[in-house]
mmCIF file of C-alpha atoms in Angstrom:
data_model
loop_
_atom_site.group_PDB
_atom_site.id
_atom_site.type_symbol
_atom_site.label_atom_id
_atom_site.label_comp_id
_atom_site.label_asym_id
_atom_site.label_seq_id
_atom_site.Cartn_x
_atom_site.Cartn_y
_atom_site.Cartn_z
ATOM 1 C CA MET A 1 137.862 268.687 300.188
ATOM 2 C CA GLN A 2 137.312 264.856 299.398
ATOM 3 C CA THR A 3 140.948 264.570 300.638
ATOM 4 C CA ILE A 4 139.425 266.762 304.025
ATOM 5 C CA ALA A 5 135.965 264.279 303.491
ATOM 6 C CA SER A 6 138.264 260.659 302.959
ATOM 7 C CA THR A 7 140.427 261.980 306.174
ATOM 8 C CA LYS A 8 137.529 262.713 309.052
ATOM 9 C CA ALA A 9 135.976 259.390 307.095
ATOM 10 C CA SER A 10 138.988 257.562 307.787
ATOM 11 C CA LYS A 11 139.354 259.056 311.885
ATOM 12 C CA ALA A 12 135.536 258.124 312.224
ATOM 13 C CA TRP A 13 135.762 254.007 311.537
ATOM 14 C CA HIS A 14 139.413 253.962 313.753
ATOM 15 C CA TRP A 15 137.795 254.980 315.843
ATOM 16 C CA PHE A 16 134.314 252.906 315.748
ATOM 17 C CA ILE A 17 136.749 250.124 315.054
ATOM 18 C CA GLY A 18 138.849 250.728 317.718
ATOM 19 C CA SER A 19 135.979 251.502 320.332
ATOM 20 C CA LEU A 20 134.107 248.404 319.802
ATOM 21 C CA THR A 21 137.279 246.080 319.518
ATOM 22 C CA ASN A 22 139.849 247.572 321.939
ATOM 23 C CA HIS A 23 142.344 246.762 319.168
ATOM 24 C CA GLN A 24 143.570 249.985 315.361
ATOM 25 C CA SER A 25 142.126 247.411 313.920
ATOM 26 C CA ILE A 26 140.142 243.944 312.192
ATOM 27 C CA ARG A 27 143.570 242.179 310.884
ATOM 28 C CA ALA A 28 144.407 243.495 314.239
ATOM 29 C CA TYR A 29 140.972 241.669 315.980
ATOM 30 C CA PHE A 30 141.251 238.618 314.637
ATOM 31 C CA GLU A 31 145.120 238.104 314.308
ATOM 32 C CA PRO A 32 145.010 235.766 316.784
ATOM 33 C CA VAL A 33 142.071 233.556 314.268
ATOM 34 C CA ILE A 34 144.241 233.425 311.252
ATOM 35 C CA GLN A 35 147.322 232.679 312.994
ATOM 36 C CA MET A 36 145.972 229.164 313.861
ATOM 37 C CA ALA A 37 145.986 229.586 310.128
ATOM 38 C CA LEU A 38 149.076 231.297 309.024
ATOM 39 C CA PRO A 39 151.820 230.547 311.518
ATOM 40 C CA GLN A 40 153.588 233.629 312.915
ATOM 41 C CA TRP A 41 151.160 235.968 310.762
ATOM 42 C CA ARG A 42 150.836 239.283 312.337
ATOM 43 C CA SER A 43 148.531 242.403 310.849
ATOM 44 C CA ASP A 44 151.052 245.081 311.205
ATOM 45 C CA LEU A 45 153.950 243.076 309.886
ATOM 46 C CA LEU A 46 154.238 241.265 306.646
ATOM 47 C CA ARG A 47 155.185 238.057 306.810
ATOM 48 C CA SER A 48 158.334 237.032 304.812
ATOM 49 C CA ARG A 49 160.094 233.172 304.399
ATOM 50 C CA VAL A 50 163.681 232.790 304.617
ATOM 51 C CA VAL A 51 165.691 231.163 301.176
ATOM 52 C CA GLU A 52 168.750 230.673 302.731
ATOM 53 C CA VAL A 53 170.428 231.351 305.494
ATOM 54 C CA ARG A 54 174.699 232.379 304.803
ATOM 55 C CA HIS A 55 177.337 232.614 306.940
ATOM 56 C CA GLU A 56 180.289 235.392 305.450
ATOM 57 C CA SER A 57 182.713 235.037 308.887
ATOM 58 C CA GLN A 58 182.475 233.766 311.759
ATOM 59 C CA ASP A 59 180.575 236.629 312.965
ATOM 60 C CA MET A 60 178.344 237.288 309.994
ATOM 61 C CA PHE A 61 175.495 236.146 308.401
ATOM 62 C CA SER A 62 173.181 237.137 306.220
ATOM 63 C CA LEU A 63 169.142 236.461 305.877
ATOM 64 C CA VAL A 64 168.210 235.429 301.990
ATOM 65 C CA ILE A 65 164.556 236.048 302.634
ATOM 66 C CA LYS A 66 161.565 236.368 300.366
ATOM 67 C CA ALA A 67 159.770 239.428 300.862
ATOM 68 C CA ASN A 68 155.640 239.255 301.174
ATOM 69 C CA LYS A 69 154.356 241.112 298.008
ATOM 70 C CA ARG A 70 153.541 243.357 299.377
ATOM 71 C CA PHE A 71 156.542 245.245 300.167
ATOM 72 C CA GLN A 72 157.425 247.717 298.945
ATOM 73 C CA ALA A 73 160.239 249.368 296.697
ATOM 74 C CA PHE A 74 162.988 250.731 298.404
ATOM 75 C CA GLN A 75 166.406 252.872 298.522
ATOM 76 C CA ALA A 76 169.236 251.171 298.786
ATOM 77 C CA GLY A 77 171.305 252.013 302.376
ATOM 78 C CA GLN A 78 167.052 251.849 303.819
ATOM 79 C CA TYR A 79 167.043 249.122 306.795
ATOM 80 C CA ILE A 80 163.578 247.200 308.228
ATOM 81 C CA GLU A 81 161.990 245.465 311.085
ATOM 82 C CA LEU A 82 162.642 242.169 311.462
ATOM 83 C CA THR A 83 160.636 240.762 313.956
ATOM 84 C CA VAL A 84 160.998 236.719 315.172
ATOM 85 C CA GLU A 85 159.052 235.212 317.636
ATOM 86 C CA LYS A 86 161.590 233.685 320.080
ATOM 87 C CA ASP A 87 159.904 231.316 322.852
ATOM 88 C CA GLY A 88 156.811 232.937 322.903
ATOM 89 C CA ALA A 89 158.072 235.837 322.567
ATOM 90 C CA TRP A 90 157.930 238.258 319.926
ATOM 91 C CA LEU A 91 161.545 240.140 319.286
ATOM 92 C CA SER A 92 162.299 243.499 316.517
ATOM 93 C CA ARG A 93 165.020 244.574 315.853
ATOM 94 C CA TYR A 94 165.700 246.498 313.355
ATOM 95 C CA PHE A 95 169.015 245.992 309.708
ATOM 96 C CA SER A 96 169.953 247.413 306.963
ATOM 97 C CA ILE A 97 169.164 245.816 304.056
ATOM 98 C CA SER A 98 172.670 245.073 302.252
ATOM 99 C CA SER A 99 170.842 243.982 299.392
ATOM 100 C CA SER A 100 169.832 246.692 296.190
ATOM 101 C CA PRO A 101 166.933 247.662 295.217
ATOM 102 C CA GLU A 102 167.290 245.602 291.494
ATOM 103 C CA TYR A 103 167.695 243.377 292.816
ATOM 104 C CA PHE A 104 164.962 243.071 294.692
ATOM 105 C CA LYS A 105 163.777 243.958 291.713
ATOM 106 C CA LYS A 106 164.743 241.121 290.088
ATOM 107 C CA THR A 107 164.364 238.235 292.263
ATOM 108 C CA GLY A 108 161.490 239.154 294.716
ATOM 109 C CA LEU A 109 164.174 238.835 297.114
ATOM 110 C CA ILE A 110 166.609 241.384 300.349
ATOM 111 C CA GLU A 111 169.802 240.244 301.912
ATOM 112 C CA LEU A 112 170.029 241.640 305.990
ATOM 113 C CA SER A 113 173.817 241.482 306.783
ATOM 114 C CA ILE A 114 173.628 240.191 310.560
ATOM 115 C CA ARG A 115 176.803 241.003 313.034
ATOM 116 C CA ILE A 116 176.911 238.643 315.679
ATOM 117 C CA GLN A 117 176.391 240.481 319.180
ATOM 118 C CA SER A 118 178.160 237.587 321.686
ATOM 119 C CA HIS A 119 176.406 238.854 324.301
ATOM 120 C CA GLY A 120 172.650 239.876 322.104
ATOM 121 C CA LYS A 121 169.773 238.561 322.858
ATOM 122 C CA ILE A 122 169.029 237.492 318.981
ATOM 123 C CA THR A 123 171.731 237.761 316.801
ATOM 124 C CA PRO A 124 173.845 234.812 317.773
ATOM 125 C CA TRP A 125 170.603 232.974 317.776
ATOM 126 C CA LEU A 126 169.242 233.901 314.480
ATOM 127 C CA PRO A 127 171.394 231.530 312.684
ATOM 128 C CA LYS A 128 171.109 228.984 314.354
ATOM 129 C CA ALA A 129 166.734 229.294 315.080
ATOM 130 C CA LEU A 130 166.532 230.376 310.951
ATOM 131 C CA LYS A 131 166.563 227.831 307.710
ATOM 132 C CA ALA A 132 165.149 227.674 304.456
ATOM 133 C CA GLY A 133 161.410 227.951 305.280
ATOM 134 C CA SER A 134 161.893 229.765 308.450
ATOM 135 C CA LEU A 135 159.317 232.003 308.627
ATOM 136 C CA VAL A 136 160.062 235.981 309.444
ATOM 137 C CA ASN A 137 157.829 239.363 309.792
ATOM 138 C CA ILE A 138 159.524 242.035 308.109
ATOM 139 C CA SER A 139 157.920 246.017 308.598
ATOM 140 C CA LYS A 140 158.324 248.494 305.678
ATOM 141 C CA ALA A 141 161.450 250.001 304.493
ATOM 142 C CA MET A 142 163.123 253.706 307.152
ATOM 143 C CA GLY A 143 166.131 255.408 307.112
ATOM 144 C CA GLU A 144 166.752 258.158 305.002
ATOM 145 C CA PHE A 145 171.019 257.064 305.263
ATOM 146 C CA THR A 146 170.761 257.058 301.653
ATOM 147 C CA LEU A 147 172.611 258.669 297.971
ATOM 148 C CA ASN A 148 171.626 261.698 297.342
ATOM 149 C CA PRO A 149 172.518 260.907 292.969
ATOM 150 C CA GLU A 150 173.749 265.092 292.672
ATOM 151 C CA HIS A 151 176.473 264.115 294.895
ATOM 152 C CA GLN A 152 179.770 264.171 292.308
ATOM 153 C CA SER A 153 181.999 263.752 295.079
ATOM 154 C CA VAL A 154 180.915 260.937 297.276
ATOM 155 C CA CYS A 155 183.238 259.339 299.962
ATOM 156 C CA MET A 156 181.833 256.998 302.312
ATOM 157 C CA ILE A 157 184.031 255.187 305.236
ATOM 158 C CA ALA A 158 182.933 251.447 306.826
ATOM 159 C CA GLY A 159 183.809 249.909 309.579
ATOM 160 C CA GLY A 160 183.098 246.159 310.147
ATOM 161 C CA SER A 161 179.267 245.830 309.682
ATOM 162 C CA GLY A 162 178.930 249.254 308.449
ATOM 163 C CA ILE A 163 178.811 248.538 305.144
ATOM 164 C CA THR A 164 175.810 247.050 304.392
ATOM 165 C CA PRO A 165 174.193 250.005 302.842
ATOM 166 C CA PHE A 166 176.944 251.281 301.332
ATOM 167 C CA ARG A 167 177.129 247.690 300.262
ATOM 168 C CA SER A 168 173.828 247.867 298.921
ATOM 169 C CA MET A 169 174.200 250.940 297.317
ATOM 170 C CA LEU A 170 178.233 249.975 294.836
ATOM 171 C CA GLN A 171 175.471 246.911 294.673
ATOM 172 C CA GLN A 172 172.705 249.441 292.900
ATOM 173 C CA MET A 173 175.049 251.378 290.486
ATOM 174 C CA ASN A 174 176.483 248.411 289.702
ATOM 175 C CA LEU A 175 173.174 246.041 288.540
ATOM 176 C CA LYS A 176 170.922 249.615 287.877
ATOM 177 C CA PRO A 177 173.764 252.587 286.636
ATOM 178 C CA ASN A 178 172.303 255.787 285.220
ATOM 179 C CA SER A 179 173.318 259.133 283.883
ATOM 180 C CA ASN A 180 173.295 260.420 287.664
ATOM 181 C CA ASP A 181 175.752 257.382 289.259
ATOM 182 C CA THR A 182 178.413 257.362 285.706
ATOM 183 C CA GLN A 183 179.643 260.690 286.732
ATOM 184 C CA GLN A 184 179.836 260.624 291.005
ATOM 185 C CA ASP A 185 183.438 259.381 291.781
ATOM 186 C CA ILE A 186 182.664 257.175 294.731
ATOM 187 C CA THR A 187 186.018 256.220 297.096
ATOM 188 C CA LEU A 188 184.797 253.480 299.498
ATOM 189 C CA LEU A 189 187.494 252.934 302.151
ATOM 190 C CA TYR A 190 186.206 249.806 304.127
ATOM 191 C CA TYR A 191 187.817 249.533 307.643
ATOM 192 C CA ALA A 192 188.657 246.020 309.282
ATOM 193 C CA ARG A 193 188.684 244.915 312.493
ATOM 194 C CA SER A 194 191.236 242.299 309.814
ATOM 195 C CA SER A 195 192.091 241.391 306.652
ATOM 196 C CA GLU A 196 189.653 237.605 307.122
ATOM 197 C CA HIS A 197 186.804 240.643 308.192
ATOM 198 C CA PHE A 198 186.367 242.369 304.806
ATOM 199 C CA LEU A 199 183.036 241.418 304.131
ATOM 200 C CA PHE A 200 181.718 240.953 300.271
ATOM 201 C CA LYS A 201 185.661 242.218 299.278
ATOM 202 C CA LYS A 202 185.298 240.079 295.991
ATOM 203 C CA GLU A 203 181.912 241.910 295.288
ATOM 204 C CA PHE A 204 183.271 245.632 295.242
ATOM 205 C CA GLU A 205 186.445 244.060 293.397
ATOM 206 C CA SER A 206 185.211 242.893 290.877
ATOM 207 C CA PHE A 207 182.862 246.697 290.573
ATOM 208 C CA ALA A 208 186.538 248.489 291.111
ATOM 209 C CA ASN A 209 186.777 246.998 287.993
ATOM 210 C CA GLN A 210 183.628 247.438 286.369
ATOM 211 C CA ASN A 211 184.093 250.961 287.299
ATOM 212 C CA SER A 212 186.244 253.628 286.424
ATOM 213 C CA ASN A 213 184.368 256.198 288.706
ATOM 214 C CA PHE A 214 185.061 253.881 291.360
ATOM 215 C CA HIS A 215 187.332 253.789 293.552
ATOM 216 C CA LEU A 216 188.542 251.170 296.212
ATOM 217 C CA GLN A 217 190.229 251.134 299.071
ATOM 218 C CA LEU A 218 190.744 248.354 301.984
ATOM 219 C CA ILE A 219 192.720 249.119 305.634
ATOM 220 C CA ASP A 220 193.315 246.440 307.591
ATOM 221 C CA SER A 221 193.389 248.376 311.357
ATOM 222 C CA GLU A 222 194.944 245.503 312.456
ATOM 223 C CA GLN A 223 197.767 247.351 310.664
ATOM 224 C CA LEU A 224 196.756 250.238 309.360
ATOM 225 C CA GLY A 225 195.221 251.792 312.293
ATOM 226 C CA ASN A 226 191.828 253.118 312.733
ATOM 227 C CA ILE A 227 190.168 255.531 310.898
ATOM 228 C CA ASN A 228 192.507 258.700 310.922
ATOM 229 C CA GLY A 229 193.344 262.271 308.805
ATOM 230 C CA SER A 230 195.769 261.048 306.656
ATOM 231 C CA HIS A 231 194.442 258.352 304.687
ATOM 232 C CA ILE A 232 191.811 260.229 304.291
ATOM 233 C CA SER A 233 194.159 263.473 303.365
ATOM 234 C CA LEU A 234 195.851 260.975 300.961
ATOM 235 C CA ILE A 235 193.005 260.189 299.110
ATOM 236 C CA GLU A 236 193.400 261.917 295.356
ATOM 237 C CA GLN A 237 190.104 262.014 294.280
ATOM 238 C CA LEU A 238 188.192 264.088 296.988
ATOM 239 C CA ASN A 239 188.657 267.973 296.945
ATOM 240 C CA SER A 240 186.042 270.923 298.736
ATOM 241 C CA ASP A 241 182.983 269.265 297.434
ATOM 242 C CA THR A 242 183.712 265.695 298.527
ATOM 243 C CA HIS A 243 180.366 264.604 300.667
ATOM 244 C CA PHE A 244 181.808 262.578 302.780
ATOM 245 C CA TYR A 245 178.817 259.354 303.744
ATOM 246 C CA ILE A 246 179.670 256.536 307.320
ATOM 247 C CA CYS A 247 178.359 253.893 309.032
ATOM 248 C CA GLY A 248 180.114 252.017 311.581
ATOM 249 C CA PRO A 249 179.818 251.603 314.752
ATOM 250 C CA THR A 250 179.509 254.247 317.633
ATOM 251 C CA PRO A 251 182.915 255.190 318.606
ATOM 252 C CA MET A 252 184.464 255.275 314.707
ATOM 253 C CA ILE A 253 181.820 257.777 313.708
ATOM 254 C CA THR A 254 182.298 259.729 316.352
ATOM 255 C CA LEU A 255 185.931 260.523 315.297
ATOM 256 C CA GLY A 256 184.810 260.588 311.784
ATOM 257 C CA ARG A 257 182.904 263.330 312.460
ATOM 258 C CA LYS A 258 185.864 264.777 314.635
ATOM 259 C CA ILE A 259 188.727 263.923 311.763
ATOM 260 C CA LEU A 260 186.768 265.556 308.905
ATOM 261 C CA SER A 261 186.047 268.889 310.730
ATOM 262 C CA ASP A 262 189.610 269.499 311.507
ATOM 263 C CA LEU A 263 189.620 269.188 308.119
ATOM 264 C CA ASN A 264 187.191 271.995 307.572
ATOM 265 C CA VAL A 265 184.946 270.174 306.076
ATOM 266 C CA ASN A 266 181.554 271.378 306.102
ATOM 267 C CA ASN A 267 179.170 269.878 307.692
ATOM 268 C CA ALA A 268 176.559 270.531 305.247
ATOM 269 C CA HIS A 269 179.484 267.514 303.252
ATOM 270 C CA ILE A 270 178.961 264.213 307.117
ATOM 271 C CA HIS A 271 175.988 261.785 306.976
ATOM 272 C CA TYR A 272 175.475 260.246 308.721
ATOM 273 C CA GLU A 273 173.237 257.455 310.842
ATOM 274 C CA PHE A 274 173.656 256.294 314.572
ATOM 275 C CA PHE A 275 172.016 252.597 315.311
ATOM 276 C CA GLY A 276 171.802 253.940 318.208
ATOM 277 C CA PRO A 277 171.189 256.145 319.856
ATOM 278 C CA GLU A 278 173.696 259.268 320.031
ATOM 279 C CA PRO A 279 177.030 260.106 321.645
ATOM 280 C CA LEU A 280 175.988 262.856 324.315
ATOM 281 C CA SER A 281 177.802 265.438 324.357
ATOM 282 C CA THR A 282 177.267 268.753 326.762
ATOM 283 C CA ASP A 283 178.579 271.518 329.084
ATOM 284 C CA LEU A 284 174.684 270.840 331.565
ATOM 285 C CA GLN A 285 175.524 267.306 331.286
ATOM 286 C CA ASN A 286 176.215 266.591 335.205
ATOM 287 C CA ASP A 287 178.360 263.450 336.189
ATOM 288 C CA ASN A 288 176.285 262.124 338.541
ATOM 289 C CA ALA A 289 173.029 263.026 337.655
ATOM 290 C CA GLN A 290 170.909 261.679 340.329
ATOM 291 C CA VAL A 291 167.565 259.021 338.664
ATOM 292 C CA LEU A 292 164.907 258.814 340.238
ATOM 293 C CA PHE A 293 162.226 255.479 339.242
ATOM 294 C CA GLY A 294 158.894 256.580 341.369
ATOM 295 C CA ARG A 295 157.132 253.370 341.777
ATOM 296 C CA SER A 296 159.452 251.282 341.807
ATOM 297 C CA ASN A 297 160.980 253.370 344.706
ATOM 298 C CA LYS A 298 164.216 253.044 343.512
ATOM 299 C CA GLN A 299 166.745 255.125 342.738
ATOM 300 C CA VAL A 300 171.019 255.040 340.884
ATOM 301 C CA VAL A 301 173.446 257.568 340.075
ATOM 302 C CA SER A 302 173.597 257.937 336.244
ATOM 303 C CA THR A 303 177.867 257.860 335.793
ATOM 304 C CA SER A 304 178.291 257.476 331.941
ATOM 305 C CA ASN A 305 177.241 260.347 330.227
ATOM 306 C CA ASN A 306 175.975 258.173 327.157
ATOM 307 C CA GLN A 307 173.903 255.561 329.135
ATOM 308 C CA THR A 308 169.990 255.819 328.486
ATOM 309 C CA LEU A 309 167.461 255.380 330.688
ATOM 310 C CA LEU A 310 166.913 252.332 329.988
ATOM 311 C CA GLU A 311 170.009 250.721 330.272
ATOM 312 C CA LEU A 312 170.591 252.400 333.385
ATOM 313 C CA ALA A 313 166.708 251.225 334.993
ATOM 314 C CA GLU A 314 167.806 247.392 332.954
ATOM 315 C CA ASN A 315 171.325 247.692 335.242
ATOM 316 C CA HIS A 316 169.740 247.798 338.002
ATOM 317 C CA ASP A 317 166.856 245.045 337.470
ATOM 318 C CA LEU A 318 165.022 247.164 336.875
ATOM 319 C CA LYS A 319 162.693 245.258 333.619
ATOM 320 C CA PRO A 320 160.993 248.366 331.472
ATOM 321 C CA VAL A 321 158.927 247.620 328.227
ATOM 322 C CA SER A 322 161.038 247.902 324.478
ATOM 323 C CA GLY A 323 161.760 247.275 321.841
ATOM 324 C CA CYS A 324 163.651 247.974 319.026
ATOM 325 C CA ARG A 325 165.826 250.160 321.900
ATOM 326 C CA ILE A 326 166.616 253.386 318.890
ATOM 327 C CA GLY A 327 163.990 254.924 319.207
ATOM 328 C CA VAL A 328 161.103 253.903 316.877
ATOM 329 C CA CYS A 329 158.981 250.899 318.454
ATOM 330 C CA HIS A 330 158.084 253.297 320.473
ATOM 331 C CA GLN A 331 156.869 250.336 323.187
ATOM 332 C CA CYS A 332 159.681 252.498 325.954
ATOM 333 C CA ILE A 333 157.335 255.223 326.573
ATOM 334 C CA CYS A 334 157.661 256.530 330.487
ATOM 335 C CA GLN A 335 156.505 259.370 332.014
ATOM 336 C CA LYS A 336 158.776 261.969 333.287
ATOM 337 C CA LYS A 337 157.641 263.743 336.071
ATOM 338 C CA SER A 338 160.986 266.618 336.280
ATOM 339 C CA GLY A 339 164.352 267.354 335.101
ATOM 340 C CA VAL A 340 165.748 267.798 332.166
ATOM 341 C CA VAL A 341 167.148 264.289 329.248
ATOM 342 C CA TYR A 342 168.972 264.503 325.785
ATOM 343 C CA ASN A 343 166.759 262.591 322.924
ATOM 344 C CA SER A 344 169.759 261.561 321.004
ATOM 345 C CA LYS A 345 167.841 260.860 317.711
ATOM 346 C CA THR A 346 166.532 264.298 317.754
ATOM 347 C CA LYS A 347 169.526 266.121 319.448
ATOM 348 C CA THR A 348 167.280 268.252 321.580
ATOM 349 C CA TYR A 349 167.020 268.393 325.466
ATOM 350 C CA SER A 350 163.031 268.370 327.367
ATOM 351 C CA ASP A 351 161.930 270.662 329.287
ATOM 352 C CA THR A 352 162.097 269.967 333.569
ATOM 353 C CA GLY A 353 158.335 269.350 333.343
ATOM 354 C CA ALA A 354 156.635 266.713 333.448
ATOM 355 C CA GLN A 355 156.364 264.763 329.814
ATOM 356 C CA GLU A 356 156.268 261.850 327.946
ATOM 357 C CA ILE A 357 160.077 260.461 326.952
ATOM 358 C CA GLN A 358 161.704 257.366 325.157
ATOM 359 C CA LEU A 359 163.786 255.662 327.578
ATOM 360 C CA CYS A 360 165.792 253.784 325.187
ATOM 361 C CA ILE A 361 167.327 256.800 323.734
ATOM 362 C CA SER A 362 167.394 259.418 326.635
ATOM 363 C CA VAL A 363 169.567 260.257 328.693
ATOM 364 C CA PRO A 364 169.507 262.093 332.603
ATOM 365 C CA VAL A 365 171.520 265.445 331.980
ATOM 366 C CA ASN A 366 170.615 265.990 335.681
ATOM 367 C CA ASP A 367 168.212 265.157 338.170
ATOM 368 C CA VAL A 368 165.488 262.789 337.582
ATOM 369 C CA VAL A 369 162.335 261.472 338.274
ATOM 370 C CA LEU A 370 160.746 259.324 336.159
ATOM 371 C CA ASP A 371 157.288 256.941 336.851
ATOM 372 C CA LEU A 372 158.623 254.110 336.601
#
C-alpha cells in the first residue's frame, strides 16, 4: 500500500509541476538559468568532462571521460548516449563503453572507442572539437548485450568497431576474475579489413598470455576473407553448448547468423545487437511501396527493403525531427494514418490503421500514409 501511495503522490507531483511550468521537472524549468553558471548542464543527462582524446588508428579514436558522480555502475557490453553541443544545437549519438566496470570503479573513467564515419555529421567532428577539459553529457548505461556468466563456452565474433563491447567484457574478466569467469572458455574471432586495423591488439594478446581459457584469433579480411563457415568450424574449442556473441557491421551480423544457422547452431545460442535498424526480410515486403508524406504533399517510392521512413524522408528533402536514429530517444515519433510498417527494433508489424510509429526504425511494408 505504501508503494501505491508513493506512486500516486509521484504522479500527482509530476502533474502539478508539468501544469505549473510546462516542463517535466523543476530542474528542467531552471535549466537555462543553471547553464549560465554551469555551461553544458542538462537536467536529463550527466555533465561529464573529457580527460583525453586518444587516437587508436586513422579512423578510430577513444574518448576518455571522467564520468559525473551520479553516473552509476554498468555492465560490460552496455552503451551510453553521448550528447554534445555543436553550433548551438544538441546532438546525440549512442556508443558502446569500451572499458570495463572494474576500470570505472578504480578510476572513475569510462572510454568510448568511436569509428569516424567519413560522411557522418558527428564522428568526424568530435576528435577535432573535443580535447582534455571539454564538457559533454552522458546518459546512464543501457543495453542487454552482456555476457552471461552461465555460458561456459563462448565465441565472440567481432568486426571492425564491433570489438568495443568485447573489449569491455574481456578487460572486466582480466581485472576482476571470479569463479565463473575462470570456468568460461572464451574464443575471440576478430575480423579487421587489414592487419593495421586490429584495435587493442596488444591488450588482447596480453589477455591470451595471462588466461589459458582465452583464445585469440585475428582474421585479416584482406588476406583471409570475411566471416565464413570454415573459420568457425576450425575452432577446436567450440562445441554444441557454445554460445556465440556477434557485434560488427550489419552485413556481418546478418551473414554470421546465417552461417551459424547453417552449422545447426541453436538460435538460442546466438546473441547479437544491431546499432540501427535490423535488415528487413519478409515475404510481405513490397519492393515498390508508395509512401505519402501527407502534410508535405509529397509521394515517393521506397525501392530498398532496408530503408527506414526517416531515411526515405531525408532523401527527399524533408527534415523530420530525429535524434538517436536507433529507436531509443523517441524524438522521431510520427502519426501513421494507414499502411503497414515493420518495426526493426521490436521485430513486429503494425496493423493497417492509424498509430504512432518511430520513423528511424520503421520500414514500409506496403503503401503508407504519414502525417508528416
